[in-house]
PDB file of C-alpha atoms in Angstrom:
ATOM      1  CA  MET H   1       6.390   5.602 -10.911  1.00  0.00           C
ATOM      2  CA  ASN H   2       4.082   2.667 -10.208  1.00  0.00           C
ATOM      3  CA  ILE H   3       2.318   3.077  -6.890  1.00  0.00           C
ATOM      4  CA  CYS H   4       0.829   0.040  -5.208  1.00  0.00           C
ATOM      5  CA  VAL H   5      -2.461   0.823  -3.434  1.00  0.00           C
ATOM      6  CA  TYR H   6      -3.586  -1.678  -0.795  1.00  0.00           C
ATOM      7  CA  GLY H   7      -7.159  -1.377   0.512  1.00  0.00           C
ATOM      8  CA  ALA H   8     -10.579  -2.752   1.185  1.00  0.00           C
ATOM      9  CA  SER H   9     -12.481  -4.797  -1.222  1.00  0.00           C
ATOM     10  CA  SER H  10     -15.827  -4.170   0.458  1.00  0.00           C
ATOM     11  CA  ASN H  11     -18.438  -1.703  -0.701  1.00  0.00           C
ATOM     12  CA  GLU H  12     -20.150  -1.870   2.718  1.00  0.00           C
ATOM     13  CA  ILE H  13     -18.110   1.132   3.941  1.00  0.00           C
ATOM     14  CA  ASP H  14     -18.869   4.783   4.285  1.00  0.00           C
ATOM     15  CA  LYS H  15     -18.832   6.480   0.826  1.00  0.00           C
ATOM     16  CA  SER H  16     -16.303   9.124   1.973  1.00  0.00           C
ATOM     17  CA  PHE H  17     -13.573   6.363   2.074  1.00  0.00           C
ATOM     18  CA  ILE H  18     -14.424   5.509  -1.501  1.00  0.00           C
ATOM     19  CA  GLU H  19     -14.480   9.128  -2.670  1.00  0.00           C
ATOM     20  CA  LYS H  20     -11.129   9.973  -1.140  1.00  0.00           C
ATOM     21  CA  THR H  21      -9.489   6.908  -2.575  1.00  0.00           C
ATOM     22  CA  GLU H  22     -10.938   7.637  -6.000  1.00  0.00           C
ATOM     23  CA  GLU H  23      -9.530  11.199  -5.692  1.00  0.00           C
ATOM     24  CA  LEU H  24      -6.094   9.571  -4.914  1.00  0.00           C
ATOM     25  CA  GLY H  25      -6.358   7.601  -8.097  1.00  0.00           C
ATOM     26  CA  VAL H  26      -7.180  10.726 -10.121  1.00  0.00           C
ATOM     27  CA  ALA H  27      -4.261  12.593  -8.518  1.00  0.00           C
ATOM     28  CA  MET H  28      -1.847   9.706  -9.256  1.00  0.00           C
ATOM     29  CA  ALA H  29      -2.763   9.624 -12.891  1.00  0.00           C
ATOM     30  CA  GLU H  30      -2.590  13.406 -13.259  1.00  0.00           C
ATOM     31  CA  ARG H  31       0.885  13.350 -11.858  1.00  0.00           C
ATOM     32  CA  GLY H  32       1.893  10.598 -14.306  1.00  0.00           C
ATOM     33  CA  HIS H  33       1.934   7.634 -11.916  1.00  0.00           C
ATOM     34  CA  GLY H  34       0.551   4.191 -12.671  1.00  0.00           C
ATOM     35  CA  LEU H  35      -1.418   1.968 -10.313  1.00  0.00           C
ATOM     36  CA  VAL H  36      -0.514  -1.534  -9.153  1.00  0.00           C
ATOM     37  CA  PHE H  37      -3.326  -3.170  -7.159  1.00  0.00           C
ATOM     38  CA  GLY H  38      -5.046  -6.344  -6.247  1.00  0.00           C
ATOM     39  CA  GLY H  39      -7.362  -6.135  -9.210  1.00  0.00           C
ATOM     40  CA  GLY H  40     -10.658  -5.729  -7.415  1.00  0.00           C
ATOM     41  CA  ALA H  41     -13.580  -3.869  -8.856  1.00  0.00           C
ATOM     42  CA  ASN H  42     -15.154  -2.936  -5.560  1.00  0.00           C
ATOM     43  CA  GLY H  43     -14.245  -1.081  -2.378  1.00  0.00           C
ATOM     44  CA  LEU H  44     -11.117   1.029  -2.232  1.00  0.00           C
ATOM     45  CA  MET H  45      -9.306  -1.154  -4.737  1.00  0.00           C
ATOM     46  CA  GLY H  46     -11.906  -0.317  -7.381  1.00  0.00           C
ATOM     47  CA  ALA H  47     -12.058   3.320  -6.256  1.00  0.00           C
ATOM     48  CA  ALA H  48      -8.322   3.696  -6.880  1.00  0.00           C
ATOM     49  CA  ALA H  49      -8.612   2.047 -10.274  1.00  0.00           C
ATOM     50  CA  ARG H  50     -11.570   4.156 -11.321  1.00  0.00           C
ATOM     51  CA  GLY H  51      -9.756   7.264 -10.423  1.00  0.00           C
ATOM     52  CA  VAL H  52      -6.612   6.291 -12.413  1.00  0.00           C
ATOM     53  CA  PHE H  53      -8.721   4.996 -15.375  1.00  0.00           C
ATOM     54  CA  SER H  54     -10.730   8.270 -15.437  1.00  0.00           C
ATOM     55  CA  LYS H  55      -7.490  10.014 -16.392  1.00  0.00           C
ATOM     56  CA  LYS H  56      -6.207   7.366 -18.755  1.00  0.00           C
ATOM     57  CA  GLY H  57      -3.527   6.109 -16.436  1.00  0.00           C
ATOM     58  CA  GLU H  58      -1.658   2.891 -16.539  1.00  0.00           C
ATOM     59  CA  ILE H  59      -3.197   0.155 -14.314  1.00  0.00           C
ATOM     60  CA  ILE H  60      -1.681  -3.238 -13.428  1.00  0.00           C
ATOM     61  CA  GLY H  61      -4.187  -5.605 -11.749  1.00  0.00           C
ATOM     62  CA  ILE H  62      -2.919  -8.661  -9.979  1.00  0.00           C
ATOM     63  CA  ALA H  63      -5.294 -11.345  -8.652  1.00  0.00           C
ATOM     64  CA  PRO H  64      -5.285 -15.132  -8.424  1.00  0.00           C
ATOM     65  CA  SER H  65      -7.165 -16.834 -11.121  1.00  0.00           C
ATOM     66  CA  PHE H  66      -9.818 -18.096  -8.603  1.00  0.00           C
ATOM     67  CA  PHE H  67     -10.975 -14.432  -8.232  1.00  0.00           C
ATOM     68  CA  ASN H  68     -11.804 -14.212 -11.937  1.00  0.00           C
ATOM     69  CA  VAL H  69     -15.624 -14.358 -11.564  1.00  0.00           C
ATOM     70  CA  ASP H  70     -18.246 -11.859 -12.789  1.00  0.00           C
ATOM     71  CA  GLY H  71     -18.137  -8.549 -11.022  1.00  0.00           C
ATOM     72  CA  ILE H  72     -15.150  -9.179  -8.812  1.00  0.00           C
ATOM     73  CA  LEU H  73     -12.249  -7.839 -10.954  1.00  0.00           C
ATOM     74  CA  PHE H  74     -11.721  -4.404 -12.485  1.00  0.00           C
ATOM     75  CA  GLU H  75     -12.218  -4.725 -16.298  1.00  0.00           C
ATOM     76  CA  HIS H  76     -10.298  -1.751 -17.532  1.00  0.00           C
ATOM     77  CA  CYS H  77      -6.655  -2.634 -16.476  1.00  0.00           C
ATOM     78  CA  SER H  78      -3.827  -1.960 -18.984  1.00  0.00           C
ATOM     79  CA  GLU H  79      -2.413  -5.272 -17.887  1.00  0.00           C
ATOM     80  CA  PHE H  80      -3.796  -8.143 -15.755  1.00  0.00           C
ATOM     81  CA  LEU H  81      -1.751 -10.876 -14.160  1.00  0.00           C
ATOM     82  CA  TYR H  82      -3.188 -14.029 -12.710  1.00  0.00           C
ATOM     83  CA  PRO H  83      -0.822 -15.735 -10.211  1.00  0.00           C
ATOM     84  CA  GLU H  84      -1.949 -19.000  -8.689  1.00  0.00           C
ATOM     85  CA  THR H  85      -1.681 -18.030  -5.047  1.00  0.00           C
ATOM     86  CA  MET H  86      -2.153 -15.041  -2.666  1.00  0.00           C
ATOM     87  CA  ARG H  87       1.439 -15.268  -1.766  1.00  0.00           C
ATOM     88  CA  GLU H  88       2.556 -15.061  -5.313  1.00  0.00           C
ATOM     89  CA  ARG H  89       0.218 -12.116  -5.801  1.00  0.00           C
ATOM     90  CA  LYS H  90       1.902 -10.087  -3.023  1.00  0.00           C
ATOM     91  CA  ARG H  91       5.333 -10.835  -4.396  1.00  0.00           C
ATOM     92  CA  ILE H  92       4.430  -9.664  -7.903  1.00  0.00           C
ATOM     93  CA  MET H  93       2.747  -6.520  -6.487  1.00  0.00           C
ATOM     94  CA  GLU H  94       5.940  -5.758  -4.554  1.00  0.00           C
ATOM     95  CA  GLU H  95       8.212  -6.276  -7.610  1.00  0.00           C
ATOM     96  CA  LYS H  96       5.996  -4.170  -9.959  1.00  0.00           C
ATOM     97  CA  SER H  97       5.739  -1.197  -7.509  1.00  0.00           C
ATOM     98  CA  ASP H  98       8.004   1.722  -6.645  1.00  0.00           C
ATOM     99  CA  ALA H  99       6.055   2.848  -3.705  1.00  0.00           C
ATOM    100  CA  PHE H 100       3.176   1.609  -1.423  1.00  0.00           C
ATOM    101  CA  VAL H 101       0.035   3.275  -0.151  1.00  0.00           C
ATOM    102  CA  ILE H 102      -1.951   1.675   2.722  1.00  0.00           C
ATOM    103  CA  THR H 103      -5.548   2.842   2.499  1.00  0.00           C
ATOM    104  CA  PRO H 104      -8.234   1.596   4.965  1.00  0.00           C
ATOM    105  CA  GLY H 105      -9.030  -2.030   4.759  1.00  0.00           C
ATOM    106  CA  GLY H 106      -9.512  -5.287   6.609  1.00  0.00           C
ATOM    107  CA  ILE H 107      -7.441  -8.348   7.356  1.00  0.00           C
ATOM    108  CA  GLY H 108      -6.062  -8.758   3.860  1.00  0.00           C
ATOM    109  CA  THR H 109      -4.905  -5.038   3.838  1.00  0.00           C
ATOM    110  CA  PHE H 110      -3.366  -5.531   7.318  1.00  0.00           C
ATOM    111  CA  ASP H 111      -1.499  -8.539   5.996  1.00  0.00           C
ATOM    112  CA  GLU H 112      -0.176  -6.643   3.040  1.00  0.00           C
ATOM    113  CA  PHE H 113       0.890  -3.673   5.182  1.00  0.00           C
ATOM    114  CA  PHE H 114       2.737  -5.725   7.829  1.00  0.00           C
ATOM    115  CA  GLU H 115       4.482  -7.782   5.214  1.00  0.00           C
ATOM    116  CA  ILE H 116       5.718  -4.807   3.108  1.00  0.00           C
ATOM    117  CA  PHE H 117       6.575  -2.861   6.344  1.00  0.00           C
ATOM    118  CA  THR H 118       8.547  -5.915   7.783  1.00  0.00           C
ATOM    119  CA  LEU H 119      10.398  -6.327   4.512  1.00  0.00           C
ATOM    120  CA  LYS H 120      11.442  -2.720   4.457  1.00  0.00           C
ATOM    121  CA  GLN H 121      12.481  -2.847   8.145  1.00  0.00           C
ATOM    122  CA  LEU H 122      14.627  -5.853   7.352  1.00  0.00           C
ATOM    123  CA  GLY H 123      16.192  -4.075   4.306  1.00  0.00           C
ATOM    124  CA  ARG H 124      14.647  -6.334   1.769  1.00  0.00           C
ATOM    125  CA  HIS H 125      13.421  -3.327  -0.309  1.00  0.00           C
ATOM    126  CA  LYS H 126      14.146   0.472  -0.233  1.00  0.00           C
ATOM    127  CA  LYS H 127      10.793   1.635  -1.537  1.00  0.00           C
ATOM    128  CA  PRO H 128       8.708   4.291   0.347  1.00  0.00           C
ATOM    129  CA  ILE H 129       5.600   3.272   2.231  1.00  0.00           C
ATOM    130  CA  ALA H 130       2.881   5.580   3.470  1.00  0.00           C
ATOM    131  CA  ILE H 131      -0.338   5.175   5.365  1.00  0.00           C
ATOM    132  CA  PHE H 132      -3.284   7.096   3.923  1.00  0.00           C
ATOM    133  CA  ASN H 133      -5.225   7.707   7.156  1.00  0.00           C
ATOM    134  CA  ILE H 134      -8.710   8.532   5.788  1.00  0.00           C
ATOM    135  CA  ASN H 135     -11.159   9.728   8.442  1.00  0.00           C
ATOM    136  CA  GLY H 136      -8.619   8.677  11.134  1.00  0.00           C
ATOM    137  CA  TYR H 137      -9.242   5.025  10.193  1.00  0.00           C
ATOM    138  CA  TYR H 138      -5.717   3.970  11.379  1.00  0.00           C
ATOM    139  CA  ASP H 139      -5.536   6.012  14.610  1.00  0.00           C
ATOM    140  CA  SER H 140      -6.028   2.849  16.766  1.00  0.00           C
ATOM    141  CA  LEU H 141      -3.404   0.921  14.838  1.00  0.00           C
ATOM    142  CA  LEU H 142      -0.971   3.739  15.136  1.00  0.00           C
ATOM    143  CA  LYS H 143      -1.544   3.928  18.864  1.00  0.00           C
ATOM    144  CA  MET H 144      -0.812   0.327  19.184  1.00  0.00           C
ATOM    145  CA  LEU H 145       2.415   0.612  17.129  1.00  0.00           C
ATOM    146  CA  SER H 146       3.407   3.603  19.416  1.00  0.00           C
ATOM    147  CA  GLU H 147       2.780   1.473  22.380  1.00  0.00           C
ATOM    148  CA  ALA H 148       4.939  -1.351  20.891  1.00  0.00           C
ATOM    149  CA  VAL H 149       7.736   1.282  20.667  1.00  0.00           C
ATOM    150  CA  SER H 150       7.235   2.607  24.256  1.00  0.00           C
ATOM    151  CA  LYS H 151       7.270  -0.886  25.661  1.00  0.00           C
ATOM    152  CA  GLY H 152      10.413  -1.955  23.678  1.00  0.00           C
ATOM    153  CA  PHE H 153       8.798  -4.292  21.205  1.00  0.00           C
ATOM    154  CA  MET H 154      10.005  -2.266  18.295  1.00  0.00           C
ATOM    155  CA  ASN H 155      12.088   0.882  17.836  1.00  0.00           C
ATOM    156  CA  GLN H 156      11.119   4.385  16.793  1.00  0.00           C
ATOM    157  CA  LYS H 157      13.342   4.090  13.672  1.00  0.00           C
ATOM    158  CA  SER H 158      11.240   1.243  12.392  1.00  0.00           C
ATOM    159  CA  LEU H 159       7.969   3.157  13.056  1.00  0.00           C
ATOM    160  CA  ASP H 160       9.444   6.206  11.217  1.00  0.00           C
ATOM    161  CA  LEU H 161       9.796   4.192   8.080  1.00  0.00           C
ATOM    162  CA  VAL H 162       6.018   4.555   7.556  1.00  0.00           C
ATOM    163  CA  PRO H 163       4.790   8.226   7.561  1.00  0.00           C
ATOM    164  CA  VAL H 164       1.040   8.918   7.898  1.00  0.00           C
ATOM    165  CA  PHE H 165      -0.875  11.334   5.614  1.00  0.00           C
ATOM    166  CA  GLU H 166      -4.419  12.552   5.515  1.00  0.00           C
ATOM    167  CA  ASN H 167      -3.827  14.521   2.223  1.00  0.00           C
ATOM    168  CA  ALA H 168      -3.294  12.639  -1.053  1.00  0.00           C
ATOM    169  CA  ALA H 169      -1.207  15.467  -2.691  1.00  0.00           C
ATOM    170  CA  GLU H 170       1.147  15.643   0.312  1.00  0.00           C
ATOM    171  CA  MET H 171       1.539  11.901   0.255  1.00  0.00           C
ATOM    172  CA  LEU H 172       2.358  11.899  -3.535  1.00  0.00           C
ATOM    173  CA  GLU H 173       4.850  14.656  -2.958  1.00  0.00           C
ATOM    174  CA  TYR H 174       6.566  12.580  -0.341  1.00  0.00           C
ATOM    175  CA  PHE H 175       6.908   9.727  -2.827  1.00  0.00           C
ATOM    176  CA  GLU H 176       8.090  11.974  -5.623  1.00  0.00           C
ATOM    177  CA  GLY H 177      10.760  13.512  -3.382  1.00  0.00           C
ATOM    178  CA  TYR H 178      11.647  10.274  -1.527  1.00  0.00           C
ATOM    179  CA  LYS H 179      15.380   9.768  -0.742  1.00  0.00           C
ATOM    180  CA  GLN H 180      16.503   6.974   1.477  1.00  0.00           C
ATOM    181  CA  ALA H 181      17.449   8.493   4.824  1.00  0.00           C
ATOM    182  CA  ASP H 182      20.885   7.784   6.449  1.00  0.00           C
ATOM    183  CA  GLY H 183      20.788   4.280   7.844  1.00  0.00           C
ATOM    184  CA  GLU H 184      17.420   3.446   6.356  1.00  0.00           C
ATOM    185  CA  PRO H 185      16.481   0.595   5.967  1.00  0.00           C
ATOM    186  CA  GLU H 186      19.558  -0.882   7.629  1.00  0.00           C
ATOM    187  CA  ILE H 187      17.884  -1.053  11.018  1.00  0.00           C
ATOM    188  CA  PHE H 188      18.235  -4.833  10.962  1.00  0.00           C
ATOM    189  CA  LYS H 189      22.142  -4.476  11.010  1.00  0.00           C
ATOM    190  CA  GLU H 190      21.723  -2.951  14.527  1.00  0.00           C
ATOM    191  CA  ILE H 191      20.617  -6.381  15.868  1.00  0.00           C
ATOM    192  CA  ASP H 192      23.398  -8.004  17.945  1.00  0.00           C
ATOM    193  CA  THR H 193      23.725 -11.558  16.685  1.00  0.00           C
ATOM    194  CA  LYS H 194      26.430 -12.590  19.297  1.00  0.00           C
TER     195      LYS H 194
END
């Protein structure tokens, strides 16, 4: 399967995030999975790509043409697509992927996560999503989402669509054994439109 990895483009982060994401890329390729990603050479995007590349795995990079400047994009992709806009980039990443991993990142990663999560909750795709919670990075976000459930702003079924993992192998096993649960992702049908 092709697994989309969303994550930071910054190298100004603790090296343990980079190491664990590179290990994820290695594990993906060893298990026969390809990578779909935002095409960046740096940060966690670059780490995932280096890991997959080190085991000769398939890599699809997707980045707007305005990103194509020296040192920004990963040079060893099996295929590289250059959409015109960031919105088109996200659409192509979604279409080319069978599963989605959310690694630590900033505003761009948050945007990608919430869009793919929203689309799943609305039943627009049936692909698995998982948060790779390296070093507890997403603990605060998960607390906020739990608070949204407790205060009635979202339901627990929606939150359950996105399991959280700290171990790459367990996360990949989840993807490999994924079966759509009863009623998932048909949560949107529960909304009363009267």
